[in-house]
XYZ file of C-alpha atoms in Angstrom:
717
model
C 99.268 105.834 65.965
C 100.484 109.379 65.736
C 103.127 110.652 68.130
C 101.916 112.964 70.841
C 103.661 115.217 73.320
C 105.371 113.135 75.966
C 105.882 113.965 79.598
C 107.716 112.147 82.326
C 106.698 110.281 85.511
C 107.481 108.847 88.971
C 107.001 105.354 90.386
C 105.507 104.980 93.847
C 107.502 102.378 95.555
C 110.772 100.602 95.054
C 110.622 96.870 94.579
C 112.514 93.959 96.061
C 113.324 90.627 94.443
C 114.023 88.258 97.282
C 115.654 84.879 96.851
C 115.495 83.429 100.354
C 117.618 80.579 101.616
C 117.016 78.833 104.884
C 120.341 77.281 105.847
C 120.454 73.994 107.677
C 123.957 72.848 108.656
C 125.208 69.313 109.203
C 128.507 69.162 111.164
C 129.679 65.894 109.660
C 133.216 66.125 108.282
C 132.461 69.833 107.673
C 129.774 69.021 105.067
C 127.384 72.000 104.712
C 124.002 71.599 103.001
C 121.644 74.475 102.170
C 117.879 74.060 102.091
C 115.998 76.335 99.687
C 112.842 77.877 101.119
C 110.091 78.344 98.582
C 108.817 81.925 98.103
C 105.493 82.660 99.764
C 102.585 84.886 98.861
C 101.957 85.692 102.547
C 104.482 88.262 103.745
C 103.156 90.479 106.522
C 106.260 92.598 107.014
C 106.759 93.875 103.473
C 105.938 97.558 102.940
C 102.866 97.904 100.734
C 102.219 101.090 98.777
C 98.673 100.296 97.695
C 97.133 100.249 101.172
C 98.633 103.496 102.412
C 100.978 106.343 101.466
C 102.749 106.120 104.828
C 105.113 103.270 103.971
C 103.304 100.831 106.258
C 103.771 97.090 106.076
C 100.911 94.731 105.343
C 100.816 93.916 109.057
C 100.451 97.608 110.000
C 97.682 98.379 107.492
C 94.095 98.185 108.855
C 92.720 96.505 105.731
C 92.857 93.253 103.830
C 95.990 93.547 101.675
C 97.893 91.043 99.541
C 101.250 91.084 97.766
C 102.604 88.949 94.933
C 106.228 89.995 94.550
C 108.678 88.912 91.876
C 109.676 85.694 93.614
C 106.038 84.587 93.962
C 105.263 85.460 90.329
C 108.177 83.306 89.169
C 107.491 80.457 91.587
C 103.894 80.105 90.382
C 104.780 80.477 86.715
C 102.324 83.306 86.069
C 102.524 84.282 82.407
C 100.676 87.595 82.698
C 99.090 89.895 85.261
C 95.753 88.098 85.000
C 97.342 84.867 86.201
C 99.090 86.773 88.997
C 95.902 88.265 90.427
C 93.937 85.023 90.097
C 96.258 83.668 92.767
C 95.345 86.491 95.157
C 92.601 86.140 97.756
C 89.069 86.417 96.361
C 89.969 87.520 92.825
C 88.360 86.015 89.717
C 89.699 87.618 86.549
C 89.401 87.017 82.810
C 90.180 89.022 79.715
C 87.989 88.397 76.721
C 88.468 91.198 74.164
C 85.248 93.063 74.915
C 85.719 93.251 78.669
C 89.441 94.015 78.790
C 90.769 93.445 82.282
C 87.618 91.935 83.802
C 87.882 91.416 87.565
C 85.289 90.178 90.067
C 86.124 90.898 93.709
C 84.056 91.314 96.888
C 80.820 91.153 94.918
C 81.723 93.847 92.371
C 83.106 93.910 88.827
C 84.350 96.154 86.048
C 84.833 99.813 87.013
C 83.942 99.146 90.662
C 87.417 97.565 90.956
C 90.191 100.107 90.365
C 93.200 98.761 88.472
C 96.283 100.922 88.841
C 99.597 100.969 87.038
C 102.313 102.180 89.370
C 99.656 103.890 91.477
C 98.089 105.653 88.465
C 94.377 105.269 87.773
C 93.424 105.007 84.090
C 89.724 105.166 84.954
C 88.676 102.592 82.373
C 88.652 98.817 82.797
C 89.266 98.191 79.074
C 92.657 99.866 79.534
C 93.622 97.191 82.073
C 94.265 94.280 79.740
C 96.812 91.710 80.965
C 100.482 92.658 80.731
C 103.332 90.157 80.316
C 104.394 89.221 83.831
C 108.070 89.682 82.937
C 107.597 93.454 83.020
C 106.035 93.430 86.513
C 107.972 93.529 89.775
C 105.004 93.055 92.067
C 101.225 93.271 92.300
C 99.432 94.618 95.371
C 95.780 94.316 96.330
C 93.656 96.161 98.888
C 90.100 95.066 99.605
C 87.151 97.423 99.813
C 86.684 101.151 99.125
C 89.938 103.005 98.509
C 88.727 106.156 96.773
C 90.514 108.134 99.491
C 93.818 106.929 97.991
C 93.264 106.871 94.237
C 90.157 108.841 93.368
C 86.688 107.971 92.098
C 85.920 104.244 91.877
C 87.316 101.346 93.923
C 84.119 100.268 95.670
C 85.223 96.644 95.767
C 88.983 97.196 95.971
C 92.137 98.306 94.165
C 94.808 96.334 92.308
C 98.192 97.953 91.689
C 100.593 96.621 89.023
C 104.115 97.844 89.799
C 106.738 97.718 87.058
C 110.382 96.753 87.276
C 112.665 99.768 87.582
C 116.375 100.452 87.634
C 117.918 99.807 91.046
C 121.327 100.310 92.653
C 122.533 96.794 91.968
C 125.886 97.024 90.194
C 125.154 94.458 87.524
C 122.357 91.989 86.809
C 121.344 89.875 83.848
C 118.214 87.723 83.830
C 116.408 85.929 81.061
C 113.763 83.358 80.263
C 113.042 81.039 77.357
C 109.705 79.230 77.460
C 107.874 76.975 75.007
C 104.683 74.980 75.381
C 101.380 73.724 74.024
C 99.712 75.589 71.143
C 103.180 76.784 70.068
C 103.156 79.242 72.933
C 106.589 80.783 73.339
C 108.266 83.493 75.370
C 111.646 85.197 75.079
C 112.365 87.649 77.899
C 115.521 89.521 78.885
C 116.390 91.976 81.643
C 119.602 93.897 82.370
C 120.441 96.239 85.255
C 123.802 97.998 84.938
C 125.661 100.579 87.006
C 127.095 103.343 84.828
C 130.448 104.491 86.166
C 131.920 101.634 88.191
C 131.910 101.091 91.948
C 131.043 104.697 92.763
C 128.325 104.888 90.120
C 125.566 107.433 90.504
C 123.553 106.314 87.509
C 121.882 102.928 87.003
C 120.226 101.708 83.818
C 117.680 98.905 83.398
C 116.399 97.383 80.159
C 113.619 94.792 79.835
C 112.206 93.109 76.773
C 109.570 90.390 76.459
C 108.061 88.777 73.374
C 105.291 86.200 73.443
C 103.551 84.273 70.675
C 100.827 81.639 70.556
C 98.640 79.880 68.006
C 95.941 79.869 70.669
C 93.851 77.069 72.105
C 90.932 78.277 69.956
C 91.038 77.690 66.184
C 92.427 80.576 64.118
C 93.154 82.715 67.212
C 96.800 83.776 67.076
C 98.287 86.127 69.651
C 101.475 88.152 69.787
C 102.825 90.454 72.503
C 105.875 92.690 72.583
C 106.911 94.725 75.606
C 109.909 97.003 76.044
C 110.931 99.077 79.063
C 113.910 101.247 79.927
C 114.565 103.190 83.108
C 117.435 105.333 84.386
C 117.972 105.979 88.092
C 120.239 108.944 88.880
C 121.513 109.903 92.331
C 121.846 113.648 91.805
C 122.856 114.330 95.414
C 122.962 112.130 98.532
C 119.359 113.199 99.215
C 117.946 113.686 95.723
C 117.308 111.024 93.074
C 115.462 110.915 89.785
C 114.145 107.999 87.736
C 113.076 108.268 84.137
C 110.999 105.295 82.947
C 109.589 104.504 79.509
C 107.442 101.452 78.741
C 105.957 100.342 75.450
C 103.753 97.210 75.502
C 101.878 96.004 72.429
C 99.553 93.072 71.909
C 97.635 91.758 68.918
C 94.992 89.052 68.568
C 94.070 87.765 65.135
C 90.505 86.462 64.935
C 90.023 86.875 68.707
C 87.933 84.384 70.637
C 84.776 86.012 72.048
C 83.191 82.974 73.612
C 81.379 79.728 72.862
C 77.605 79.554 72.276
C 75.737 77.482 74.837
C 73.379 74.696 73.829
C 69.641 75.230 74.128
C 68.879 72.421 76.601
C 66.189 74.056 78.748
C 68.508 73.729 81.746
C 69.592 76.607 83.991
C 73.197 75.418 83.731
C 75.099 76.587 80.652
C 76.620 73.837 78.538
C 78.650 73.883 75.348
C 79.068 71.235 72.653
C 82.399 69.694 73.693
C 82.933 68.312 70.203
C 83.047 71.947 68.986
C 85.004 73.084 72.047
C 87.720 74.914 70.120
C 85.598 76.380 67.326
C 85.985 80.082 66.545
C 82.932 81.844 65.114
C 84.613 85.206 64.589
C 85.409 86.439 61.093
C 88.677 85.315 59.536
C 90.112 88.834 59.721
C 88.718 89.728 63.159
C 91.208 91.737 65.150
C 92.074 93.193 68.518
C 95.178 95.373 68.847
C 96.567 97.584 71.588
C 99.582 99.883 71.554
C 100.585 101.686 74.733
C 103.289 104.132 75.716
C 104.020 105.098 79.314
C 106.524 107.818 80.226
C 107.156 108.596 83.885
C 109.487 110.889 85.790
C 110.189 110.047 89.433
C 111.744 112.525 91.836
C 112.555 111.537 95.428
C 113.928 114.149 97.807
C 114.850 113.332 101.406
C 114.350 116.617 103.229
C 115.319 115.168 106.599
C 115.466 111.951 108.560
C 111.665 111.944 108.950
C 110.569 113.982 105.942
C 110.508 113.112 102.244
C 109.034 114.615 99.102
C 107.964 112.728 95.998
C 106.750 114.006 92.661
C 105.222 111.932 89.873
C 104.826 113.360 86.388
C 103.331 110.878 83.919
C 101.966 110.476 80.440
C 99.946 107.557 79.063
C 99.105 107.179 75.386
C 97.154 104.227 74.005
C 95.237 103.096 70.968
C 92.957 100.051 70.982
C 91.328 98.695 67.807
C 88.519 96.128 67.460
C 86.777 94.616 64.443
C 84.861 91.437 65.188
C 81.697 89.390 65.014
C 81.040 89.225 68.749
C 77.771 87.337 69.365
C 76.896 83.666 68.764
C 73.883 81.542 69.692
C 72.436 78.195 68.716
C 69.146 77.837 66.895
C 66.379 76.205 68.935
C 67.257 72.719 67.662
C 71.016 73.250 68.257
C 71.743 72.434 64.615
C 73.164 75.811 63.587
C 74.976 78.761 65.132
C 73.728 82.266 64.453
C 76.607 84.755 64.168
C 75.824 88.433 64.749
C 77.114 91.493 66.576
C 79.353 92.995 63.895
C 81.187 95.792 65.656
C 84.187 97.973 64.931
C 85.685 100.287 67.528
C 88.747 102.391 68.216
C 89.816 103.941 71.538
C 92.351 106.748 71.534
C 93.212 107.509 75.139
C 95.725 109.917 76.636
C 96.388 110.745 80.260
C 98.678 113.505 81.519
C 99.074 114.039 85.238
C 101.191 115.017 88.181
C 101.129 113.961 91.822
C 103.085 115.698 94.579
C 103.185 114.172 98.045
C 104.985 114.886 101.292
C 105.480 112.384 104.123
C 106.547 113.544 107.569
C 107.098 111.909 110.930
C 106.518 114.007 114.021
C 104.624 114.005 117.307
C 101.061 115.103 117.965
C 99.940 115.764 121.551
C 103.076 113.945 122.623
C 102.171 110.877 120.551
C 104.091 109.457 117.598
C 102.523 110.578 114.329
C 103.127 110.028 110.605
C 101.613 112.245 107.923
C 101.176 112.059 104.170
C 99.731 115.046 102.324
C 99.586 115.813 98.643
C 97.879 117.064 95.532
C 96.832 115.246 92.375
C 96.125 116.670 88.935
C 95.318 114.796 85.736
C 93.766 115.404 82.345
C 92.349 112.411 80.508
C 91.160 112.478 76.921
C 89.493 109.663 75.047
C 88.004 109.524 71.562
C 85.615 106.682 70.649
C 84.923 105.421 67.120
C 82.113 102.830 67.438
C 80.513 101.402 64.298
C 77.917 98.636 64.429
C 76.578 96.677 61.490
C 73.340 94.808 60.914
C 74.441 91.238 60.388
C 72.955 87.837 61.178
C 74.039 84.576 59.634
C 73.211 80.975 60.546
C 76.053 78.546 59.853
C 76.656 74.837 60.237
C 79.121 74.652 63.166
C 80.777 71.590 61.608
C 81.827 73.405 58.457
C 81.461 77.078 57.544
C 83.338 79.920 55.907
C 84.274 82.491 58.581
C 84.305 85.184 55.902
C 85.702 88.697 56.044
C 84.588 91.338 58.494
C 84.593 93.923 55.716
C 81.970 91.931 53.801
C 79.453 93.018 56.436
C 77.313 95.883 55.196
C 78.488 99.249 56.507
C 81.840 98.023 57.796
C 83.976 99.129 54.854
C 83.940 102.840 55.589
C 86.657 102.847 58.241
C 86.521 104.307 61.738
C 84.073 107.146 62.384
C 84.552 109.323 65.439
C 81.420 109.476 67.576
C 82.377 110.946 70.967
C 85.228 112.757 72.628
C 85.673 112.738 76.406
C 87.776 115.087 78.489
C 88.044 114.522 82.241
C 89.947 116.860 84.527
C 90.733 115.717 88.065
C 92.032 117.940 90.849
C 92.478 116.406 94.278
C 93.836 117.010 97.760
C 94.600 114.085 100.059
C 95.693 113.621 103.654
C 96.603 110.536 105.665
C 97.763 110.101 109.268
C 98.892 107.345 111.618
C 98.745 108.225 115.304
C 100.239 105.916 117.964
C 97.699 106.228 120.784
C 99.625 103.723 122.944
C 102.490 101.294 122.418
C 99.943 98.827 121.044
C 97.046 100.892 119.705
C 97.236 103.094 116.617
C 94.661 105.191 114.773
C 94.839 105.549 110.990
C 92.819 108.143 109.126
C 92.652 109.227 105.514
C 90.701 111.861 103.593
C 90.532 112.877 99.940
C 88.712 115.693 98.163
C 88.260 115.458 94.400
C 87.006 117.961 91.891
C 86.006 116.068 88.744
C 84.970 117.827 85.577
C 83.754 115.901 82.569
C 83.129 117.307 79.089
C 81.666 115.167 76.299
C 81.410 116.168 72.650
C 79.051 114.193 70.427
C 80.132 113.972 66.774
C 77.209 111.744 65.784
C 73.456 112.280 65.561
C 72.135 114.766 68.117
C 69.071 113.967 70.226
C 67.606 114.722 73.643
C 69.607 111.861 75.151
C 72.705 112.528 73.011
C 73.312 116.289 72.971
C 76.068 117.799 70.869
C 77.925 118.755 74.049
C 77.464 118.429 77.775
C 79.590 118.747 80.869
C 79.258 117.771 84.482
C 81.283 118.270 87.617
C 81.337 116.465 90.957
C 83.107 117.056 94.256
C 83.281 113.780 96.199
C 84.804 113.540 99.661
C 85.934 110.091 100.744
C 87.905 108.683 103.628
C 88.969 105.881 105.928
C 89.300 105.555 109.690
C 90.893 102.489 111.214
C 92.101 101.165 114.549
C 94.966 98.682 114.819
C 95.640 96.872 118.116
C 98.774 94.800 118.657
C 97.918 91.744 120.721
C 101.587 90.708 120.640
C 104.560 91.373 118.357
C 103.216 88.567 116.142
C 99.455 89.229 116.131
C 97.024 92.123 115.835
C 93.387 93.037 115.392
C 91.980 95.870 113.276
C 88.683 97.615 112.624
C 88.087 100.072 109.808
C 85.393 102.106 108.086
C 85.886 103.493 104.575
C 83.830 105.234 101.910
C 83.898 105.533 98.140
C 82.391 107.481 95.255
C 81.988 106.314 91.671
C 79.882 106.843 88.574
C 76.312 105.503 88.745
C 76.972 103.681 85.430
C 79.833 103.252 83.011
C 83.236 104.923 83.264
C 84.292 108.545 82.883
C 86.293 107.652 79.781
C 83.211 106.356 77.938
C 80.093 107.477 79.829
C 77.161 108.891 77.848
C 74.646 111.549 78.767
C 72.237 108.779 79.795
C 74.866 107.379 82.189
C 75.868 110.562 83.979
C 74.179 113.604 82.499
C 71.611 114.040 85.270
C 73.128 112.010 88.099
C 75.276 112.518 91.131
C 77.992 110.015 91.998
C 77.124 106.705 93.615
C 78.169 106.234 97.243
C 79.765 103.230 98.887
C 80.774 102.362 102.424
C 82.495 99.428 104.090
C 82.949 98.049 107.585
C 85.795 95.585 107.977
C 87.291 93.735 110.923
C 90.274 91.422 110.725
C 93.471 90.011 112.128
C 97.005 89.298 110.896
C 99.274 86.972 112.818
C 102.184 84.528 112.845
C 102.014 81.193 114.653
C 104.126 78.188 115.734
C 107.360 80.137 116.087
C 106.940 81.867 112.754
C 106.457 78.672 110.733
C 103.048 79.956 109.712
C 101.328 83.263 108.955
C 97.673 84.036 108.329
C 95.191 86.828 107.721
C 91.436 86.922 108.155
C 88.948 89.649 107.269
C 85.163 90.018 107.563
C 83.461 92.876 105.746
C 80.225 94.443 104.564
C 80.062 96.825 101.597
C 76.966 98.766 100.568
C 76.850 100.620 97.248
C 73.963 103.067 96.839
C 72.440 105.277 94.177
C 73.655 103.616 90.994
C 71.635 103.777 87.784
C 68.648 101.427 87.335
C 65.454 101.425 85.315
C 62.529 103.332 86.767
C 60.115 100.961 88.533
C 57.156 102.492 86.670
C 58.572 103.618 83.322
C 61.246 101.260 81.900
C 62.237 103.919 79.348
C 63.635 106.072 82.152
C 66.832 105.546 84.106
C 66.868 106.651 87.716
C 69.490 106.738 90.450
C 67.983 104.312 92.945
C 69.983 101.094 92.905
C 71.542 99.472 95.972
C 73.786 96.420 96.376
C 75.128 94.800 99.543
C 78.111 92.454 99.736
C 79.103 90.571 102.876
C 82.026 88.220 103.041
C 85.013 86.622 104.667
C 88.570 86.238 103.369
C 91.208 83.912 104.811
C 94.797 83.427 103.635
C 97.693 81.571 105.173
C 100.952 79.716 104.772
C 102.506 76.969 106.883
C 105.924 75.361 106.678
C 104.722 71.820 107.356
C 108.266 70.424 107.325
C 111.622 71.981 106.433
C 110.978 70.764 102.877
C 107.196 71.159 102.479
C 105.345 74.490 102.298
C 101.551 74.790 102.140
C 99.742 77.980 101.109
C 96.056 78.647 100.641
C 93.463 81.380 100.419
C 89.685 81.293 100.466
C 87.034 83.958 99.989
C 83.268 83.749 100.418
C 80.950 86.594 99.436
C 77.186 86.987 99.600
C 76.364 89.697 97.063
C 72.820 90.688 96.168
C 70.765 93.571 94.880
C 68.702 95.333 97.529
C 67.085 97.478 94.864
C 67.505 96.935 91.151
C 65.176 97.140 88.141
C 65.822 96.412 84.474
C 63.751 96.717 81.315
C 62.404 93.391 79.975
C 60.055 93.319 77.000
C 59.009 96.924 77.536
C 58.291 96.477 81.241
C 60.313 97.274 84.348
C 61.197 94.105 86.280
C 62.578 94.043 89.811
C 65.709 91.976 90.480
C 65.676 92.557 94.223
C 67.442 89.723 96.055
C 69.231 88.480 92.936
C 72.981 88.055 92.581
C 75.056 90.267 90.256
C 76.384 88.711 87.054
C 79.710 86.846 87.116
C 80.133 86.921 90.905
C 81.208 83.533 92.337
C 80.285 83.175 96.000
C 83.461 81.161 96.689
C 86.994 81.316 95.303
C 89.865 79.224 96.702
C 93.518 78.544 95.853
C 95.944 75.968 97.258
C 99.673 75.385 96.659
C 101.974 72.648 97.971
C 105.686 72.935 97.218
C 108.293 70.336 98.142
C 112.096 70.490 98.081
C 113.212 66.928 97.393
C 116.925 67.814 97.245
C 118.807 71.121 97.102
C 118.371 70.995 93.296
C 114.952 69.376 92.737
C 111.618 71.013 93.600
C 108.107 69.817 92.972
C 104.715 71.394 93.435
C 100.989 70.970 92.914
C 98.232 73.553 92.960
C 94.468 73.769 92.692
C 91.898 76.493 92.140
C 88.161 76.383 92.797
C 85.633 78.908 91.482
C 81.933 78.597 92.315
C 79.161 78.910 89.725
C 78.152 82.364 88.467
C 74.935 83.754 87.019
C 74.996 84.973 83.424
C 71.990 87.307 83.615
C 70.347 89.624 86.115
C 67.271 87.377 86.233
C 69.502 84.608 87.640
C 67.865 82.089 85.303
C 71.062 80.771 83.722
C 74.472 80.155 85.213
C 77.899 78.811 84.366
C 78.890 75.799 86.469
C 81.576 75.794 89.141
C 84.986 74.377 88.299
C 88.203 73.120 89.875
C 91.587 73.287 88.181
C 94.733 71.363 89.069
C 98.334 71.978 88.114
C 101.802 70.603 88.802
C 105.427 71.548 88.221
C 108.946 70.167 88.561
C 112.026 72.394 88.742
C 115.698 71.491 88.473
C 118.399 73.949 89.512
C 121.239 73.395 87.086
C 123.422 75.729 89.138
C 123.062 78.860 91.267
C 122.183 80.894 88.171
C 120.086 78.554 86.040
C 116.927 76.507 86.480
C 114.612 74.494 84.243
C 110.887 74.200 85.042
C 108.291 71.922 83.466
C 104.694 72.828 84.266
C 101.281 71.288 83.544
C 98.218 73.524 83.727
C 94.613 72.306 83.934
C 95.862 68.795 84.600
C 92.427 67.152 84.254
C 91.530 69.094 81.076
C 88.505 70.706 82.725
C 85.990 72.424 80.439
C 84.993 75.616 82.227
C 83.758 79.167 81.770
C 85.996 81.967 83.002
C 83.179 84.424 82.328
C 79.525 84.080 81.301
C 77.240 86.483 79.499
C 73.982 86.069 77.585
C 73.952 83.047 75.294
C 77.670 82.311 75.391
C 80.510 81.789 77.789
C 84.202 82.523 77.617
C 86.010 79.210 77.949
C 89.268 78.866 79.854
C 92.354 77.142 78.486
C 92.468 73.314 78.230
C 95.314 71.178 79.537
C 98.700 72.523 78.493
C 102.366 71.848 79.138
C 105.332 74.196 78.967
C 109.026 74.154 79.759
C 110.940 77.256 80.850
C 114.655 77.985 81.179
C 115.391 80.783 83.673
C 118.789 82.448 84.076
C 120.043 85.052 86.532
C 123.618 86.357 86.767
């Protein structure tokens, strides 16, 4: 990938790595014993950047918010960001090559869930592939529309992946060695070092992570390499600057695209378990991604209640695909038909700057906090799609996977088809007003000016002009009330709105997607509570919500050849999360989400006719998702834990005629602390070797990993 001009950037939010110890003391011949308290994913008093720009804690934010910080990521053994978010309330994520960072949440998927990196919106779900968890300090989640914070999109919610950065710790070394089933290995190192001794004003952090695996699917080998460096400089007592560079890469050889389902006449999808690990892709199929982030972070404390932040950032990525993507059984289930030869390249660059000011003051004699700012970004993406006509029936027991380049038309290399350029200019404002000692009002507003220009380098037609451009000016916001019942419990009510494309994403949308349409509109009502109980031994959150998305693209009810802006979807649900220290040694944590998502108005073309799907459920939306963890400290050095995850069945088509079955996964771990700096963890995943679909589409489903075992050595000095 050629080198491009690089600019610098700023990270929104410093991160904490907390290693908590709950000391219990026995006064018996001065013998002191320390009990280790397991990290928890429910922490109401941590500041959360993703729910507000005002530095509010999760407890103070009038929305459903979740945090998985570094200690939780390590405790649960999450290998990448996908595993991190699957432990968060209501999330169901997978990452087959074609769908990148697929997330289902609150009844919505794909580009209706905004995935941010350090508060930066890439505007394209395929850019949100999982990142090695070693590089991440924390992940934050906010439920429901949050366009007023991050721009167009985010009907269902926003997920923010926050990287590790240099901090003012004098010296730190941490590392991990991990090896497990399918020859899966990880080598990760991190160093934070003060430059200049005790009175240092500069702090350097380096992180490196390398992962390899032969894959649980035949012939699917994977390799990841991630490198990050950041330098924090205290220029004056009130002014600091952080320069951060990250370079993750990942490569899949002969990627797994899914397993064909048997033709049984049943509504429930089923695969041939004897061919469970078969790979029907070509021998030289490939997915590759190379990314470079550069960020410059300036923090200036103008006064005790006033601060200024500036974020200048550059993102540069190239993603390459060449695969046979589609497989189905013949009617007698004797052969598998391979098709869907497709080659693609994405070249994506994003250059932007965000300036924001926070200020504490009084308004009408009431305490008030403000955040105001401006956003500017320029995104460019070039697409090189090439499809080939290919169909081959093979005996699934024995076949030659062949070469992708043997497919007719695939030997000519990448051919540029479209170029996208999206300019975003935005103004945003947020306020928290303390109406009384217990009641506060939170408001937020954002104005965006979006301009999109698309150049077509392929064949020109009425629906694919040589060039077109569109502009939109959405206004979105949130208003919320937070009432403190006691210092340990509150109630909140909020209303928020969103705006997003009627179909597709700005980085890849065609004239048919957006050429004649306005933006879709979304709105949410949410009520909830966050509270501690039994003298702080437990904490819990509960939220009830309704989201309505209107005016997205559907087929015309009369003419299926026309697309009109008339769709509507409603999602209603409840989310509950909690933790409880059952005994000084035993911690229980759980979350559960239920959503009822259905189309109020939706038509699609079937066999040349327009068919209504009113009342049907969207694809790949489970109505229930639940997680449970039990962790037990047997001695100060031995810890044990079990976990389970339940995901309800999902439909694989808009007609709701086929579905992937529900599944439940179990896991267990044992950890031994060799000393204060070293621990060894053995972990079993999918303990019962469940066969399950993480995602379903058409005639195939994307199977999750079978039972696996790994052992990890963690060090921290």
